[in-house]
Amino acid sequence: MKHWTEEIQLREDLMTCIRDILMEKGIQVTTVSPEETVQKAAAVLSRLGIGALPVIQDGALVGIISERDIAYSVGVKGVRTSTRKVRELMSGNPKTCSPEEPVEEVLERMNQRRIRHLPVMEGDKLAGIVSIRDLVRVRLGAALAEADQLREYIQN
């Protein structure tokens, strides 16, 4: 039988990088063009139950548009989504991460910068997108597994 600390380390090692999260959630990424209307982008976000869309132009990541961007623009600025283009509301030059980066580092960076969604780039190609919820879910799973293993160790 393995020592409980070995089992905890094994669980943490199973999901240590962003690629692991992408493999678990799937690598299909829905994107939007900067020339699309904000209304259509909002409809895609709603239909898919997601919080952000990478903005792609000529195969390159040029921005990201989120529910927050849209809500702020409509609620505070009174923007009409049916006539505005995504390029007008998107956050340009978004921060990104790579598939090999450790979950802990990316989570810390997102928390410090108050970023909820982060495109994952493999070279100059969009490999996926992760949300702060994805990363917190992994950390919570590891913490729960550790608690279970500690309970089992104490009982035995």
PDB file of C-alpha atoms in Angstrom:
ATOM      1  CA  MET A   1       0.000   0.000   0.000  1.00  0.00           C
ATOM      2  CA  LYS A   2       1.245   3.467  -0.895  1.00  0.00           C
ATOM      3  CA  HIS A   3       1.856   6.040   1.763  1.00  0.00           C
ATOM      4  CA  TRP A   4      -0.900   8.686   1.737  1.00  0.00           C
ATOM      5  CA  THR A   5       1.538  11.435   0.727  1.00  0.00           C
ATOM      6  CA  GLU A   6       2.504   9.458  -2.381  1.00  0.00           C
ATOM      7  CA  GLU A   7      -1.145   9.187  -3.394  1.00  0.00           C
ATOM      8  CA  ILE A   8      -1.693  12.914  -2.905  1.00  0.00           C
ATOM      9  CA  GLN A   9       1.369  13.675  -5.011  1.00  0.00           C
ATOM     10  CA  LEU A  10       0.137  11.264  -7.691  1.00  0.00           C
ATOM     11  CA  ARG A  11      -3.241  13.063  -7.872  1.00  0.00           C
ATOM     12  CA  GLU A  12      -1.537  16.465  -8.110  1.00  0.00           C
ATOM     13  CA  ASP A  13       0.801  15.174 -10.817  1.00  0.00           C
ATOM     14  CA  LEU A  14      -2.148  13.989 -12.903  1.00  0.00           C
ATOM     15  CA  MET A  15      -3.242  17.549 -13.671  1.00  0.00           C
ATOM     16  CA  THR A  16      -0.296  19.817 -13.354  1.00  0.00           C
ATOM     17  CA  CYS A  17      -0.409  21.661 -16.645  1.00  0.00           C
ATOM     18  CA  ILE A  18      -2.960  23.495 -18.761  1.00  0.00           C
ATOM     19  CA  ARG A  19      -2.837  20.814 -21.476  1.00  0.00           C
ATOM     20  CA  ASP A  20      -4.377  18.351 -18.999  1.00  0.00           C
ATOM     21  CA  ILE A  21      -7.350  20.648 -18.496  1.00  0.00           C
ATOM     22  CA  LEU A  22      -7.787  21.109 -22.244  1.00  0.00           C
ATOM     23  CA  MET A  23      -7.728  17.342 -22.759  1.00  0.00           C
ATOM     24  CA  GLU A  24     -10.369  16.858 -20.074  1.00  0.00           C
ATOM     25  CA  LYS A  25     -12.739  19.584 -21.270  1.00  0.00           C
ATOM     26  CA  GLY A  26     -12.105  19.107 -24.978  1.00  0.00           C
ATOM     27  CA  ILE A  27     -10.057  21.164 -27.359  1.00  0.00           C
ATOM     28  CA  GLN A  28     -12.859  22.482 -29.548  1.00  0.00           C
ATOM     29  CA  VAL A  29     -12.882  26.271 -29.282  1.00  0.00           C
ATOM     30  CA  THR A  30     -15.643  28.485 -30.607  1.00  0.00           C
ATOM     31  CA  THR A  31     -14.286  31.762 -31.950  1.00  0.00           C
ATOM     32  CA  VAL A  32     -15.707  34.931 -33.439  1.00  0.00           C
ATOM     33  CA  SER A  33     -14.609  37.368 -36.132  1.00  0.00           C
ATOM     34  CA  PRO A  34     -13.911  40.992 -35.196  1.00  0.00           C
ATOM     35  CA  GLU A  35     -16.431  41.995 -37.901  1.00  0.00           C
ATOM     36  CA  GLU A  36     -19.299  40.006 -36.344  1.00  0.00           C
ATOM     37  CA  THR A  37     -21.968  41.959 -34.500  1.00  0.00           C
ATOM     38  CA  VAL A  38     -21.854  42.022 -30.728  1.00  0.00           C
ATOM     39  CA  GLN A  39     -25.448  40.779 -30.725  1.00  0.00           C
ATOM     40  CA  LYS A  40     -24.444  37.597 -32.581  1.00  0.00           C
ATOM     41  CA  ALA A  41     -21.446  37.091 -30.287  1.00  0.00           C
ATOM     42  CA  ALA A  42     -23.734  37.456 -27.255  1.00  0.00           C
ATOM     43  CA  ALA A  43     -26.126  34.899 -28.750  1.00  0.00           C
ATOM     44  CA  VAL A  44     -23.253  32.408 -29.178  1.00  0.00           C
ATOM     45  CA  LEU A  45     -22.107  32.951 -25.589  1.00  0.00           C
ATOM     46  CA  SER A  46     -25.650  32.396 -24.332  1.00  0.00           C
ATOM     47  CA  ARG A  47     -26.385  29.367 -26.519  1.00  0.00           C
ATOM     48  CA  LEU A  48     -23.154  27.592 -25.542  1.00  0.00           C
ATOM     49  CA  GLY A  49     -23.204  28.666 -21.899  1.00  0.00           C
ATOM     50  CA  ILE A  50     -19.678  30.069 -22.074  1.00  0.00           C
ATOM     51  CA  GLY A  51     -18.242  33.329 -20.810  1.00  0.00           C
ATOM     52  CA  ALA A  52     -15.838  34.454 -23.532  1.00  0.00           C
ATOM     53  CA  LEU A  53     -14.932  34.066 -27.186  1.00  0.00           C
ATOM     54  CA  PRO A  54     -11.462  34.396 -28.672  1.00  0.00           C
ATOM     55  CA  VAL A  55     -11.516  36.840 -31.586  1.00  0.00           C
ATOM     56  CA  ILE A  56      -9.714  35.492 -34.661  1.00  0.00           C
ATOM     57  CA  GLN A  57      -8.783  37.418 -37.800  1.00  0.00           C
ATOM     58  CA  ASP A  58      -6.871  35.792 -40.671  1.00  0.00           C
ATOM     59  CA  GLY A  59      -6.058  32.832 -38.423  1.00  0.00           C
ATOM     60  CA  ALA A  60      -4.502  34.977 -35.686  1.00  0.00           C
ATOM     61  CA  LEU A  61      -5.758  35.757 -32.194  1.00  0.00           C
ATOM     62  CA  VAL A  62      -6.480  39.495 -32.120  1.00  0.00           C
ATOM     63  CA  GLY A  63      -8.654  39.780 -29.026  1.00  0.00           C
ATOM     64  CA  ILE A  64     -11.199  38.295 -26.685  1.00  0.00           C
ATOM     65  CA  ILE A  65     -14.775  39.360 -25.985  1.00  0.00           C
ATOM     66  CA  SER A  66     -16.510  38.354 -22.788  1.00  0.00           C
ATOM     67  CA  GLU A  67     -19.919  38.556 -21.187  1.00  0.00           C
ATOM     68  CA  ARG A  68     -18.445  41.207 -18.922  1.00  0.00           C
ATOM     69  CA  ASP A  69     -17.327  43.340 -21.901  1.00  0.00           C
ATOM     70  CA  ILE A  70     -20.808  43.157 -23.385  1.00  0.00           C
ATOM     71  CA  ALA A  71     -22.684  43.751 -20.118  1.00  0.00           C
ATOM     72  CA  TYR A  72     -20.535  46.782 -19.276  1.00  0.00           C
ATOM     73  CA  SER A  73     -20.927  48.263 -22.740  1.00  0.00           C
ATOM     74  CA  VAL A  74     -24.693  47.802 -22.786  1.00  0.00           C
ATOM     75  CA  GLY A  75     -25.427  48.605 -19.148  1.00  0.00           C
ATOM     76  CA  VAL A  76     -23.017  51.469 -18.546  1.00  0.00           C
ATOM     77  CA  LYS A  77     -22.379  52.929 -21.969  1.00  0.00           C
ATOM     78  CA  GLY A  78     -25.729  52.172 -23.601  1.00  0.00           C
ATOM     79  CA  VAL A  79     -24.157  50.433 -26.607  1.00  0.00           C
ATOM     80  CA  ARG A  80     -26.588  48.911 -29.132  1.00  0.00           C
ATOM     81  CA  THR A  81     -25.375  45.378 -29.742  1.00  0.00           C
ATOM     82  CA  SER A  82     -27.198  44.950 -33.050  1.00  0.00           C
ATOM     83  CA  THR A  83     -25.047  47.539 -34.824  1.00  0.00           C
ATOM     84  CA  ARG A  84     -21.709  47.380 -33.011  1.00  0.00           C
ATOM     85  CA  LYS A  85     -18.915  45.109 -34.169  1.00  0.00           C
ATOM     86  CA  VAL A  86     -16.975  42.789 -31.891  1.00  0.00           C
ATOM     87  CA  ARG A  87     -13.756  44.719 -32.685  1.00  0.00           C
ATOM     88  CA  GLU A  88     -15.262  47.788 -30.987  1.00  0.00           C
ATOM     89  CA  LEU A  89     -15.808  46.056 -27.633  1.00  0.00           C
ATOM     90  CA  MET A  90     -13.203  43.291 -27.517  1.00  0.00           C
ATOM     91  CA  SER A  91     -10.091  43.410 -25.382  1.00  0.00           C
ATOM     92  CA  GLY A  92      -7.234  43.537 -27.878  1.00  0.00           C
ATOM     93  CA  ASN A  93      -3.884  41.795 -27.463  1.00  0.00           C
ATOM     94  CA  PRO A  94      -5.198  39.424 -24.797  1.00  0.00           C
ATOM     95  CA  LYS A  95      -2.950  37.782 -22.249  1.00  0.00           C
ATOM     96  CA  THR A  96      -2.395  34.117 -23.062  1.00  0.00           C
ATOM     97  CA  CYS A  97      -0.818  31.011 -21.614  1.00  0.00           C
ATOM     98  CA  SER A  98       0.764  27.910 -23.107  1.00  0.00           C
ATOM     99  CA  PRO A  99      -0.401  24.297 -22.728  1.00  0.00           C
ATOM    100  CA  GLU A 100       2.755  23.406 -20.775  1.00  0.00           C
ATOM    101  CA  GLU A 101       2.315  26.030 -18.059  1.00  0.00           C
ATOM    102  CA  PRO A 102       1.536  24.773 -14.544  1.00  0.00           C
ATOM    103  CA  VAL A 103      -2.049  25.216 -13.401  1.00  0.00           C
ATOM    104  CA  GLU A 104      -0.913  26.937 -10.190  1.00  0.00           C
ATOM    105  CA  GLU A 105       1.056  29.614 -12.059  1.00  0.00           C
ATOM    106  CA  VAL A 106      -1.739  30.347 -14.513  1.00  0.00           C
ATOM    107  CA  LEU A 107      -4.312  30.491 -11.712  1.00  0.00           C
ATOM    108  CA  GLU A 108      -2.150  32.952  -9.779  1.00  0.00           C
ATOM    109  CA  ARG A 109      -1.614  35.126 -12.862  1.00  0.00           C
ATOM    110  CA  MET A 110      -5.339  35.172 -13.665  1.00  0.00           C
ATOM    111  CA  ASN A 111      -6.157  36.062 -10.081  1.00  0.00           C
ATOM    112  CA  GLN A 112      -3.591  38.885  -9.929  1.00  0.00           C
ATOM    113  CA  ARG A 113      -4.741  40.389 -13.227  1.00  0.00           C
ATOM    114  CA  ARG A 114      -8.445  39.752 -12.559  1.00  0.00           C
ATOM    115  CA  ILE A 115      -8.792  37.759 -15.757  1.00  0.00           C
ATOM    116  CA  ARG A 116     -11.607  35.216 -16.011  1.00  0.00           C
ATOM    117  CA  HIS A 117     -10.728  33.648 -19.372  1.00  0.00           C
ATOM    118  CA  LEU A 118      -7.346  32.987 -20.921  1.00  0.00           C
ATOM    119  CA  PRO A 119      -6.670  31.809 -24.470  1.00  0.00           C
ATOM    120  CA  VAL A 120      -4.161  28.972 -24.652  1.00  0.00           C
ATOM    121  CA  MET A 121      -1.635  29.382 -27.457  1.00  0.00           C
ATOM    122  CA  GLU A 122       0.638  26.713 -28.880  1.00  0.00           C
ATOM    123  CA  GLY A 123       3.087  28.815 -30.833  1.00  0.00           C
ATOM    124  CA  ASP A 124       0.911  31.107 -32.922  1.00  0.00           C
ATOM    125  CA  LYS A 125      -2.037  28.673 -32.969  1.00  0.00           C
ATOM    126  CA  LEU A 126      -5.030  28.860 -30.628  1.00  0.00           C
ATOM    127  CA  ALA A 127      -5.053  25.566 -28.717  1.00  0.00           C
ATOM    128  CA  GLY A 128      -7.986  26.285 -26.412  1.00  0.00           C
ATOM    129  CA  ILE A 129      -9.287  28.556 -23.709  1.00  0.00           C
ATOM    130  CA  VAL A 130      -9.390  28.083 -19.944  1.00  0.00           C
ATOM    131  CA  SER A 131     -11.528  29.843 -17.395  1.00  0.00           C
ATOM    132  CA  ILE A 132     -10.744  30.581 -13.799  1.00  0.00           C
ATOM    133  CA  ARG A 133     -13.559  28.129 -13.002  1.00  0.00           C
ATOM    134  CA  ASP A 134     -11.701  25.356 -14.877  1.00  0.00           C
ATOM    135  CA  LEU A 135      -8.561  25.969 -12.828  1.00  0.00           C
ATOM    136  CA  VAL A 136     -10.356  26.280  -9.495  1.00  0.00           C
ATOM    137  CA  ARG A 137     -12.200  23.019 -10.211  1.00  0.00           C
ATOM    138  CA  VAL A 138      -8.844  21.229 -10.613  1.00  0.00           C
ATOM    139  CA  ARG A 139      -7.485  22.703  -7.372  1.00  0.00           C
ATOM    140  CA  LEU A 140     -10.685  21.847  -5.507  1.00  0.00           C
ATOM    141  CA  GLY A 141     -10.532  18.270  -6.802  1.00  0.00           C
ATOM    142  CA  ALA A 142      -6.953  17.942  -5.575  1.00  0.00           C
ATOM    143  CA  ALA A 143      -7.869  19.388  -2.163  1.00  0.00           C
ATOM    144  CA  LEU A 144     -10.834  17.011  -1.789  1.00  0.00           C
ATOM    145  CA  ALA A 145      -8.697  14.028  -2.789  1.00  0.00           C
ATOM    146  CA  GLU A 146      -6.087  15.063  -0.236  1.00  0.00           C
ATOM    147  CA  ALA A 147      -8.748  15.377   2.482  1.00  0.00           C
ATOM    148  CA  ASP A 148     -10.104  11.903   1.642  1.00  0.00           C
ATOM    149  CA  GLN A 149      -6.635  10.398   1.778  1.00  0.00           C
ATOM    150  CA  LEU A 150      -5.866  12.069   5.098  1.00  0.00           C
ATOM    151  CA  ARG A 151      -9.166  10.770   6.526  1.00  0.00           C
ATOM    152  CA  GLU A 152      -8.359   7.266   5.314  1.00  0.00           C
ATOM    153  CA  TYR A 153      -4.860   7.452   6.764  1.00  0.00           C
ATOM    154  CA  ILE A 154      -6.159   8.606  10.153  1.00  0.00           C
ATOM    155  CA  GLN A 155      -8.839   5.887  10.257  1.00  0.00           C
ATOM    156  CA  ASN A 156      -6.347   3.143   9.425  1.00  0.00           C
TER     157      ASN A 156
END
